[in-house]
Each structure stands twice: as structure tokens, then as C-alpha cells.
PDB file of C-alpha atoms in Angstrom:
ATOM      1  CA  GLY A   1      25.549  -9.977 -20.485  1.00  0.00           C
ATOM      2  CA  ALA A   2      24.689 -12.130 -17.528  1.00  0.00           C
ATOM      3  CA  VAL A   3      23.623 -15.651 -18.364  1.00  0.00           C
ATOM      4  CA  VAL A   4      21.507 -18.100 -16.466  1.00  0.00           C
ATOM      5  CA  SER A   5      21.678 -21.665 -17.663  1.00  0.00           C
ATOM      6  CA  GLN A   6      19.263 -24.480 -16.992  1.00  0.00           C
ATOM      7  CA  HIS A   7      19.849 -28.167 -17.448  1.00  0.00           C
ATOM      8  CA  PRO A   8      18.328 -30.211 -18.896  1.00  0.00           C
ATOM      9  CA  SER A   9      16.343 -28.339 -21.529  1.00  0.00           C
ATOM     10  CA  TRP A  10      13.856 -31.153 -21.672  1.00  0.00           C
ATOM     11  CA  VAL A  11      13.324 -34.421 -19.837  1.00  0.00           C
ATOM     12  CA  ILE A  12      10.897 -37.302 -20.023  1.00  0.00           C
ATOM     13  CA  CYS A  13      10.462 -39.458 -16.971  1.00  0.00           C
ATOM     14  CA  LYS A  14       8.220 -42.221 -15.726  1.00  0.00           C
ATOM     15  CA  SER A  15       5.563 -41.657 -13.095  1.00  0.00           C
ATOM     16  CA  GLY A  16       6.902 -42.138  -9.625  1.00  0.00           C
ATOM     17  CA  THR A  17      10.453 -41.191 -10.393  1.00  0.00           C
ATOM     18  CA  SER A  18      12.254 -38.016  -9.387  1.00  0.00           C
ATOM     19  CA  VAL A  19      13.769 -35.445 -11.685  1.00  0.00           C
ATOM     20  CA  LYS A  20      16.390 -32.845 -10.865  1.00  0.00           C
ATOM     21  CA  ILE A  21      16.645 -29.561 -12.730  1.00  0.00           C
ATOM     22  CA  GLU A  22      19.688 -27.347 -12.361  1.00  0.00           C
ATOM     23  CA  CYS A  23      19.871 -23.588 -12.595  1.00  0.00           C
ATOM     24  CA  ARG A  24      23.275 -21.967 -12.812  1.00  0.00           C
ATOM     25  CA  SER A  25      24.368 -18.378 -12.932  1.00  0.00           C
ATOM     26  CA  LEU A  26      27.331 -18.513 -15.269  1.00  0.00           C
ATOM     27  CA  ASP A  27      29.182 -15.271 -14.727  1.00  0.00           C
ATOM     28  CA  PHE A  28      27.764 -13.861 -11.540  1.00  0.00           C
ATOM     29  CA  GLN A  29      26.801 -14.966  -8.068  1.00  0.00           C
ATOM     30  CA  ALA A  30      23.186 -15.208  -7.033  1.00  0.00           C
ATOM     31  CA  THR A  31      22.221 -15.522  -3.400  1.00  0.00           C
ATOM     32  CA  THR A  32      18.613 -15.705  -4.520  1.00  0.00           C
ATOM     33  CA  MET A  33      17.054 -17.531  -7.418  1.00  0.00           C
ATOM     34  CA  PHE A  34      13.438 -17.989  -8.377  1.00  0.00           C
ATOM     35  CA  TRP A  35      11.629 -20.995  -9.783  1.00  0.00           C
ATOM     36  CA  TYR A  36       8.601 -20.594 -12.038  1.00  0.00           C
ATOM     37  CA  ARG A  37       6.279 -23.054 -13.702  1.00  0.00           C
ATOM     38  CA  GLN A  38       4.270 -22.521 -16.842  1.00  0.00           C
ATOM     39  CA  PHE A  39       1.403 -24.733 -17.932  1.00  0.00           C
ATOM     40  CA  PRO A  40       0.311 -24.612 -21.566  1.00  0.00           C
ATOM     41  CA  LYS A  41      -1.398 -21.371 -22.493  1.00  0.00           C
ATOM     42  CA  GLN A  42      -1.002 -20.073 -18.958  1.00  0.00           C
ATOM     43  CA  SER A  43       1.320 -17.567 -17.403  1.00  0.00           C
ATOM     44  CA  LEU A  44       4.568 -18.217 -15.606  1.00  0.00           C
ATOM     45  CA  MET A  45       3.685 -18.864 -11.973  1.00  0.00           C
ATOM     46  CA  LEU A  46       6.217 -18.298  -9.233  1.00  0.00           C
ATOM     47  CA  MET A  47       6.733 -21.495  -7.270  1.00  0.00           C
ATOM     48  CA  ALA A  48       9.436 -20.640  -4.794  1.00  0.00           C
ATOM     49  CA  THR A  49      12.359 -18.456  -3.889  1.00  0.00           C
ATOM     50  CA  SER A  50      15.644 -20.280  -3.519  1.00  0.00           C
ATOM     51  CA  ASN A  51      17.978 -18.830  -0.909  1.00  0.00           C
ATOM     52  CA  GLU A  52      21.640 -19.728  -0.717  1.00  0.00           C
ATOM     53  CA  GLY A  53      22.469 -21.179   2.659  1.00  0.00           C
ATOM     54  CA  SER A  54      18.915 -21.311   3.931  1.00  0.00           C
ATOM     55  CA  LYS A  55      15.572 -22.884   3.230  1.00  0.00           C
ATOM     56  CA  ALA A  56      13.570 -22.012   0.179  1.00  0.00           C
ATOM     57  CA  THR A  57      10.436 -19.949   0.479  1.00  0.00           C
ATOM     58  CA  TYR A  58       7.447 -21.510  -1.228  1.00  0.00           C
ATOM     59  CA  GLU A  59       4.436 -19.749  -2.660  1.00  0.00           C
ATOM     60  CA  GLN A  60       1.000 -20.665  -1.440  1.00  0.00           C
ATOM     61  CA  GLY A  61      -0.233 -23.934  -2.831  1.00  0.00           C
ATOM     62  CA  VAL A  62       3.196 -25.291  -3.778  1.00  0.00           C
ATOM     63  CA  GLU A  63       4.083 -28.534  -2.028  1.00  0.00           C
ATOM     64  CA  LYS A  64       7.452 -28.272  -0.327  1.00  0.00           C
ATOM     65  CA  ASP A  65       7.944 -32.015  -0.131  1.00  0.00           C
ATOM     66  CA  LYS A  66       7.186 -32.500  -3.768  1.00  0.00           C
ATOM     67  CA  PHE A  67       9.327 -29.706  -5.151  1.00  0.00           C
ATOM     68  CA  LEU A  68      12.605 -29.847  -3.295  1.00  0.00           C
ATOM     69  CA  ILE A  69      14.835 -26.849  -3.754  1.00  0.00           C
ATOM     70  CA  ASN A  70      18.476 -26.740  -2.828  1.00  0.00           C
ATOM     71  CA  HIS A  71      20.683 -23.694  -3.242  1.00  0.00           C
ATOM     72  CA  ALA A  72      24.005 -25.387  -2.790  1.00  0.00           C
ATOM     73  CA  SER A  73      26.250 -22.548  -3.825  1.00  0.00           C
ATOM     74  CA  LEU A  74      26.172 -18.967  -4.996  1.00  0.00           C
ATOM     75  CA  THR A  75      25.900 -20.140  -8.589  1.00  0.00           C
ATOM     76  CA  LEU A  76      23.673 -23.186  -8.394  1.00  0.00           C
ATOM     77  CA  SER A  77      20.096 -23.897  -7.409  1.00  0.00           C
ATOM     78  CA  THR A  78      18.380 -27.211  -8.039  1.00  0.00           C
ATOM     79  CA  LEU A  79      14.719 -28.112  -8.225  1.00  0.00           C
ATOM     80  CA  THR A  80      13.853 -31.770  -7.706  1.00  0.00           C
ATOM     81  CA  VAL A  81      10.393 -32.928  -8.648  1.00  0.00           C
ATOM     82  CA  THR A  82       9.845 -35.957  -6.445  1.00  0.00           C
ATOM     83  CA  SER A  83       7.525 -38.850  -7.234  1.00  0.00           C
ATOM     84  CA  ALA A  84       6.545 -37.171 -10.457  1.00  0.00           C
ATOM     85  CA  HIS A  85       3.043 -37.544 -11.836  1.00  0.00           C
ATOM     86  CA  PRO A  86       1.713 -36.665 -15.286  1.00  0.00           C
ATOM     87  CA  GLU A  87       0.107 -33.524 -13.873  1.00  0.00           C
ATOM     88  CA  ASP A  88       3.602 -32.281 -13.002  1.00  0.00           C
ATOM     89  CA  SER A  89       4.355 -32.092 -16.702  1.00  0.00           C
ATOM     90  CA  SER A  90       5.109 -28.460 -17.307  1.00  0.00           C
ATOM     91  CA  PHE A  91       7.707 -25.918 -18.304  1.00  0.00           C
ATOM     92  CA  TYR A  92       9.959 -25.011 -15.387  1.00  0.00           C
ATOM     93  CA  ILE A  93      12.085 -21.895 -15.528  1.00  0.00           C
ATOM     94  CA  CYS A  94      14.434 -20.207 -13.120  1.00  0.00           C
ATOM     95  CA  SER A  95      15.572 -16.652 -12.783  1.00  0.00           C
ATOM     96  CA  ALA A  96      18.393 -14.948 -10.941  1.00  0.00           C
ATOM     97  CA  PRO A  97      18.869 -11.278 -10.208  1.00  0.00           C
ATOM     98  CA  GLN A  98      22.243  -9.753 -10.862  1.00  0.00           C
ATOM     99  CA  GLY A  99      21.972  -6.063 -10.163  1.00  0.00           C
ATOM    100  CA  ALA A 100      20.118  -3.804  -7.866  1.00  0.00           C
ATOM    101  CA  LYS A 101      17.339  -3.033 -10.308  1.00  0.00           C
ATOM    102  CA  ASP A 102      14.310  -5.228 -10.777  1.00  0.00           C
ATOM    103  CA  THR A 103      14.982  -5.155 -14.475  1.00  0.00           C
ATOM    104  CA  GLU A 104      18.128  -7.128 -13.917  1.00  0.00           C
ATOM    105  CA  ALA A 105      16.583 -10.515 -13.330  1.00  0.00           C
ATOM    106  CA  PHE A 106      17.832 -12.996 -15.887  1.00  0.00           C
ATOM    107  CA  PHE A 107      15.959 -16.095 -16.864  1.00  0.00           C
ATOM    108  CA  GLY A 108      17.187 -19.512 -17.804  1.00  0.00           C
ATOM    109  CA  GLN A 109      16.013 -21.128 -21.006  1.00  0.00           C
ATOM    110  CA  GLY A 110      13.585 -23.356 -19.181  1.00  0.00           C
ATOM    111  CA  THR A 111      13.121 -27.102 -18.800  1.00  0.00           C
ATOM    112  CA  ARG A 112      10.267 -28.968 -20.408  1.00  0.00           C
ATOM    113  CA  LEU A 113       9.275 -31.850 -18.137  1.00  0.00           C
ATOM    114  CA  THR A 114       7.043 -34.606 -19.444  1.00  0.00           C
ATOM    115  CA  VAL A 115       5.943 -37.317 -17.052  1.00  0.00           C
ATOM    116  CA  VAL A 116       4.600 -40.456 -18.696  1.00  0.00           C
TER     117      VAL A 116
ATOM    118  CA  ASP B   1      -7.524 -15.689 -10.299  1.00  0.00           C
ATOM    119  CA  GLN B   2      -5.434 -14.134 -13.023  1.00  0.00           C
ATOM    120  CA  GLN B   3      -4.211 -10.776 -11.757  1.00  0.00           C
ATOM    121  CA  VAL B   4      -2.364  -9.918 -14.944  1.00  0.00           C
ATOM    122  CA  LYS B   5      -4.173 -10.635 -18.169  1.00  0.00           C
ATOM    123  CA  GLN B   6      -3.206 -10.578 -21.779  1.00  0.00           C
ATOM    124  CA  ASN B   7      -6.421 -11.209 -23.602  1.00  0.00           C
ATOM    125  CA  SER B   8      -4.958 -11.557 -27.061  1.00  0.00           C
ATOM    126  CA  PRO B   9      -3.069 -14.824 -27.396  1.00  0.00           C
ATOM    127  CA  SER B  10      -1.720 -13.852 -30.786  1.00  0.00           C
ATOM    128  CA  LEU B  11      -1.207 -10.887 -33.072  1.00  0.00           C
ATOM    129  CA  SER B  12      -0.027 -10.588 -36.661  1.00  0.00           C
ATOM    130  CA  VAL B  13       1.364  -7.339 -38.016  1.00  0.00           C
ATOM    131  CA  GLN B  14       2.927  -6.367 -41.292  1.00  0.00           C
ATOM    132  CA  GLU B  15       6.568  -5.391 -41.233  1.00  0.00           C
ATOM    133  CA  GLY B  16       7.035  -1.656 -40.759  1.00  0.00           C
ATOM    134  CA  ARG B  17       3.646  -1.180 -39.120  1.00  0.00           C
ATOM    135  CA  ILE B  18       2.934  -0.654 -35.452  1.00  0.00           C
ATOM    136  CA  SER B  19       2.424  -3.569 -33.083  1.00  0.00           C
ATOM    137  CA  ILE B  20       0.295  -2.911 -30.024  1.00  0.00           C
ATOM    138  CA  LEU B  21       0.248  -5.487 -27.272  1.00  0.00           C
ATOM    139  CA  ASN B  22      -2.175  -5.029 -24.414  1.00  0.00           C
ATOM    140  CA  CYS B  23      -2.175  -6.027 -20.789  1.00  0.00           C
ATOM    141  CA  ASP B  24      -4.708  -5.537 -18.001  1.00  0.00           C
ATOM    142  CA  TYR B  25      -4.265  -5.977 -14.294  1.00  0.00           C
ATOM    143  CA  THR B  26      -6.640  -6.154 -11.397  1.00  0.00           C
ATOM    144  CA  ASN B  27      -4.582  -5.128  -8.385  1.00  0.00           C
ATOM    145  CA  SER B  28      -4.326  -1.364  -7.986  1.00  0.00           C
ATOM    146  CA  MET B  29      -1.420  -1.870  -5.571  1.00  0.00           C
ATOM    147  CA  PHE B  30       0.877  -2.935  -8.385  1.00  0.00           C
ATOM    148  CA  ASP B  31       3.338  -0.120  -8.938  1.00  0.00           C
ATOM    149  CA  TYR B  32       5.900  -1.450 -11.374  1.00  0.00           C
ATOM    150  CA  PHE B  33       5.426  -3.269 -14.634  1.00  0.00           C
ATOM    151  CA  LEU B  34       7.757  -4.972 -17.056  1.00  0.00           C
ATOM    152  CA  TRP B  35       7.574  -6.440 -20.522  1.00  0.00           C
ATOM    153  CA  TYR B  36       9.539  -9.532 -21.401  1.00  0.00           C
ATOM    154  CA  LYS B  37      10.168 -11.086 -24.773  1.00  0.00           C
ATOM    155  CA  LYS B  38      10.562 -14.811 -25.227  1.00  0.00           C
ATOM    156  CA  TYR B  39      11.813 -16.809 -28.167  1.00  0.00           C
ATOM    157  CA  PRO B  40      11.133 -20.554 -28.384  1.00  0.00           C
ATOM    158  CA  ALA B  41      13.439 -22.676 -26.232  1.00  0.00           C
ATOM    159  CA  GLU B  42      14.857 -19.585 -24.557  1.00  0.00           C
ATOM    160  CA  GLY B  43      14.106 -17.831 -21.320  1.00  0.00           C
ATOM    161  CA  PRO B  44      12.313 -14.483 -21.230  1.00  0.00           C
ATOM    162  CA  THR B  45      14.493 -11.438 -21.714  1.00  0.00           C
ATOM    163  CA  PHE B  46      13.719  -8.047 -20.291  1.00  0.00           C
ATOM    164  CA  LEU B  47      12.450  -5.483 -22.770  1.00  0.00           C
ATOM    165  CA  ILE B  48      11.139  -2.390 -21.045  1.00  0.00           C
ATOM    166  CA  SER B  49       9.571  -1.364 -17.766  1.00  0.00           C
ATOM    167  CA  ILE B  50       7.452   1.398 -16.305  1.00  0.00           C
ATOM    168  CA  SER B  51       6.790   2.709 -12.851  1.00  0.00           C
ATOM    169  CA  SER B  52       3.298   3.722 -11.805  1.00  0.00           C
ATOM    170  CA  ILE B  53       4.467   7.289 -11.314  1.00  0.00           C
ATOM    171  CA  LYS B  54       4.822   7.535 -15.072  1.00  0.00           C
ATOM    172  CA  ASP B  55       2.369   7.029 -17.876  1.00  0.00           C
ATOM    173  CA  LYS B  56       4.885   6.462 -20.641  1.00  0.00           C
ATOM    174  CA  ASN B  57       8.357   5.074 -21.088  1.00  0.00           C
ATOM    175  CA  GLU B  58      10.171   4.925 -24.377  1.00  0.00           C
ATOM    176  CA  ASP B  59      13.238   3.000 -25.470  1.00  0.00           C
ATOM    177  CA  GLY B  60      14.011   3.103 -29.152  1.00  0.00           C
ATOM    178  CA  ARG B  61      11.264   1.365 -31.078  1.00  0.00           C
ATOM    179  CA  PHE B  62       9.533   0.264 -27.887  1.00  0.00           C
ATOM    180  CA  THR B  63       7.142   2.390 -25.868  1.00  0.00           C
ATOM    181  CA  VAL B  64       5.091   1.298 -22.901  1.00  0.00           C
ATOM    182  CA  PHE B  65       1.992   3.224 -21.895  1.00  0.00           C
ATOM    183  CA  LEU B  66       0.338   2.925 -18.515  1.00  0.00           C
ATOM    184  CA  ASN B  67      -3.243   3.940 -17.749  1.00  0.00           C
ATOM    185  CA  LYS B  68      -3.624   3.519 -14.015  1.00  0.00           C
ATOM    186  CA  SER B  69      -7.280   4.421 -13.875  1.00  0.00           C
ATOM    187  CA  ALA B  70      -8.055   1.715 -16.384  1.00  0.00           C
ATOM    188  CA  LYS B  71      -5.468  -0.677 -14.939  1.00  0.00           C
ATOM    189  CA  HIS B  72      -4.159  -1.134 -18.419  1.00  0.00           C
ATOM    190  CA  LEU B  73      -0.780  -1.035 -20.054  1.00  0.00           C
ATOM    191  CA  SER B  74       0.286  -1.459 -23.622  1.00  0.00           C
ATOM    192  CA  LEU B  75       3.501  -2.039 -25.493  1.00  0.00           C
ATOM    193  CA  HIS B  76       3.947  -0.313 -28.816  1.00  0.00           C
ATOM    194  CA  ILE B  77       6.579  -1.469 -31.259  1.00  0.00           C
ATOM    195  CA  VAL B  78       7.165   0.776 -34.212  1.00  0.00           C
ATOM    196  CA  PRO B  79       8.261   0.020 -36.807  1.00  0.00           C
ATOM    197  CA  SER B  80       7.758  -3.710 -36.345  1.00  0.00           C
ATOM    198  CA  GLN B  81      10.471  -5.995 -37.698  1.00  0.00           C
ATOM    199  CA  PRO B  82      10.423  -9.725 -38.440  1.00  0.00           C
ATOM    200  CA  GLY B  83      12.944 -10.238 -35.640  1.00  0.00           C
ATOM    201  CA  ASP B  84      10.352  -8.955 -33.204  1.00  0.00           C
ATOM    202  CA  SER B  85       8.338 -12.130 -33.728  1.00  0.00           C
ATOM    203  CA  ALA B  86       8.206 -13.747 -30.308  1.00  0.00           C
ATOM    204  CA  VAL B  87       5.963 -14.199 -27.309  1.00  0.00           C
ATOM    205  CA  TYR B  88       5.610 -11.077 -25.193  1.00  0.00           C
ATOM    206  CA  PHE B  89       4.774 -11.255 -21.503  1.00  0.00           C
ATOM    207  CA  CYS B  90       3.753  -8.380 -19.339  1.00  0.00           C
ATOM    208  CA  ALA B  91       4.517  -8.686 -15.666  1.00  0.00           C
ATOM    209  CA  ALA B  92       3.697  -6.829 -12.491  1.00  0.00           C
ATOM    210  CA  LYS B  93       6.200  -6.592  -9.706  1.00  0.00           C
ATOM    211  CA  THR B  94       5.068  -8.141  -6.434  1.00  0.00           C
ATOM    212  CA  GLY B  95       8.352  -8.076  -4.567  1.00  0.00           C
ATOM    213  CA  THR B  96      12.049  -7.693  -5.167  1.00  0.00           C
ATOM    214  CA  TYR B  97      12.688  -9.560  -8.423  1.00  0.00           C
ATOM    215  CA  LYS B  98       9.329 -11.304  -8.030  1.00  0.00           C
ATOM    216  CA  TYR B  99       6.697 -10.917 -10.700  1.00  0.00           C
ATOM    217  CA  ILE B 100       3.244 -11.991 -11.725  1.00  0.00           C
ATOM    218  CA  PHE B 101       3.164 -12.701 -15.427  1.00  0.00           C
ATOM    219  CA  GLY B 102       0.405 -12.510 -17.964  1.00  0.00           C
ATOM    220  CA  THR B 103      -0.295 -15.432 -20.260  1.00  0.00           C
ATOM    221  CA  GLY B 104       1.641 -13.925 -23.124  1.00  0.00           C
ATOM    222  CA  THR B 105       0.851 -12.709 -26.622  1.00  0.00           C
ATOM    223  CA  ARG B 106       2.492 -14.315 -29.611  1.00  0.00           C
ATOM    224  CA  LEU B 107       3.491 -11.620 -32.075  1.00  0.00           C
ATOM    225  CA  LYS B 108       4.164 -12.497 -35.655  1.00  0.00           C
ATOM    226  CA  VAL B 109       5.626  -9.800 -37.881  1.00  0.00           C
ATOM    227  CA  LEU B 110       5.065 -10.588 -41.518  1.00  0.00           C
ATOM    228  CA  ALA B 111       7.725  -9.646 -44.024  1.00  0.00           C
TER     229      ALA B 111
END
């Protein structure tokens, strides 16, 4: 089946630094990818829609300048958390649709970010 | 404001018995719902879905029931197996491939 891979699986960084998370579709092309964030004991919250060749679309309340999204190719989207703070510590997960049905959105394994 | 709610954070069921996971939603405009299963350190994987024009959808051991008047859906797993132990998320579709997720229910099937 289709596979979406995220890298890294976990990362620890110092406050003030930036962290880049990659999301790759391994055996299919994805013109659109989605980035979610999950805080402990909360649901996955959609942050933004990553569009290949154009700007990302951010959900209300998500800071564009803090969470930079780049969809460089049909198989790669990156999320960069800039000037990270401890409150950015969370589980970040991407998804990519493959088929025409809404059931065919595949998720990456997620990235656990800890900012110290 | 949590539009999709899973009020039971955890559930334990004996192997072979039925597991019932519940989900409530607040927005009557939602017309398509999905259940995802998630193992630790892995992304969610699609399990089963239901459209609001139906009140039941069945796939093998998994059945999803939808009660629109109550804004409630449930996932039934029967018989439950130890391999079903995971976190289950219900989700409502808000756009093409875009979902609002519940907080998840951790199911533990005891052997």
C-alpha cells in the first residue's frame, strides 16, 4: 500500500532554534499534503494544507511565520518550526491523499518534537 | 471547542467479546465520518467510514453505526482480538481529505 514517511521520528531542540520535519510520499505523488499537530490527550488538529508549487494554506490561529511549510516537489513537504519554544513541543503528523476517495489519505508515523 | 468528542479515553475488553467505541459530534453539517486506528510510533491508518445517508456500515469484524439525530456514532469490533489493541480516533470530514479528529480512545483487548 501507499506509504507516507516522516523524518525525524523524534527530535529534541533548544529554545530559539529551528527544526525541520520532512514528509515524503514514497510510492506516489502528492500535490497536496496536510500537517497536523497533537498535544497530549488532545485530538489531532489540522495546522495547514501544503500545496505543491504554491503557498500553503493555514488554519485559523496557526502562525504562518512560525510554521513554515514548503512543498518542494510532488513527493516532499517540509514543516519548519522556527524559533521554537517549549510550548511548541508536540506530536506533528502529516498526511497525503493518494486516491480519489477521502478514505485514501495516508498518514506518516509522526514526529515527536521536544523543545527544551 | 471540541466538535468531535470521544469521552472515553480508554477501554478494556476481554478477547472474543465486543468492543464498542463511542464518538459524539456537535456540527450537524458533518456528513462523512471515519475511524482511524493508531499504534504507538505509527501514523493513523484508515479503518472504516460512513456517510450520513447511511446508519450502518460493516466491514468484517468492524461495524460503524451512525445516529444522526443524536449526533453520535459508534464503532463495534466483534470478536475483539489482542491485535486490535490500539488508539482509535473518530473523525469528521470537513473538506477534501481534511478531517476533525476526536481525542481518541485507547482500546486494550485482554487475552
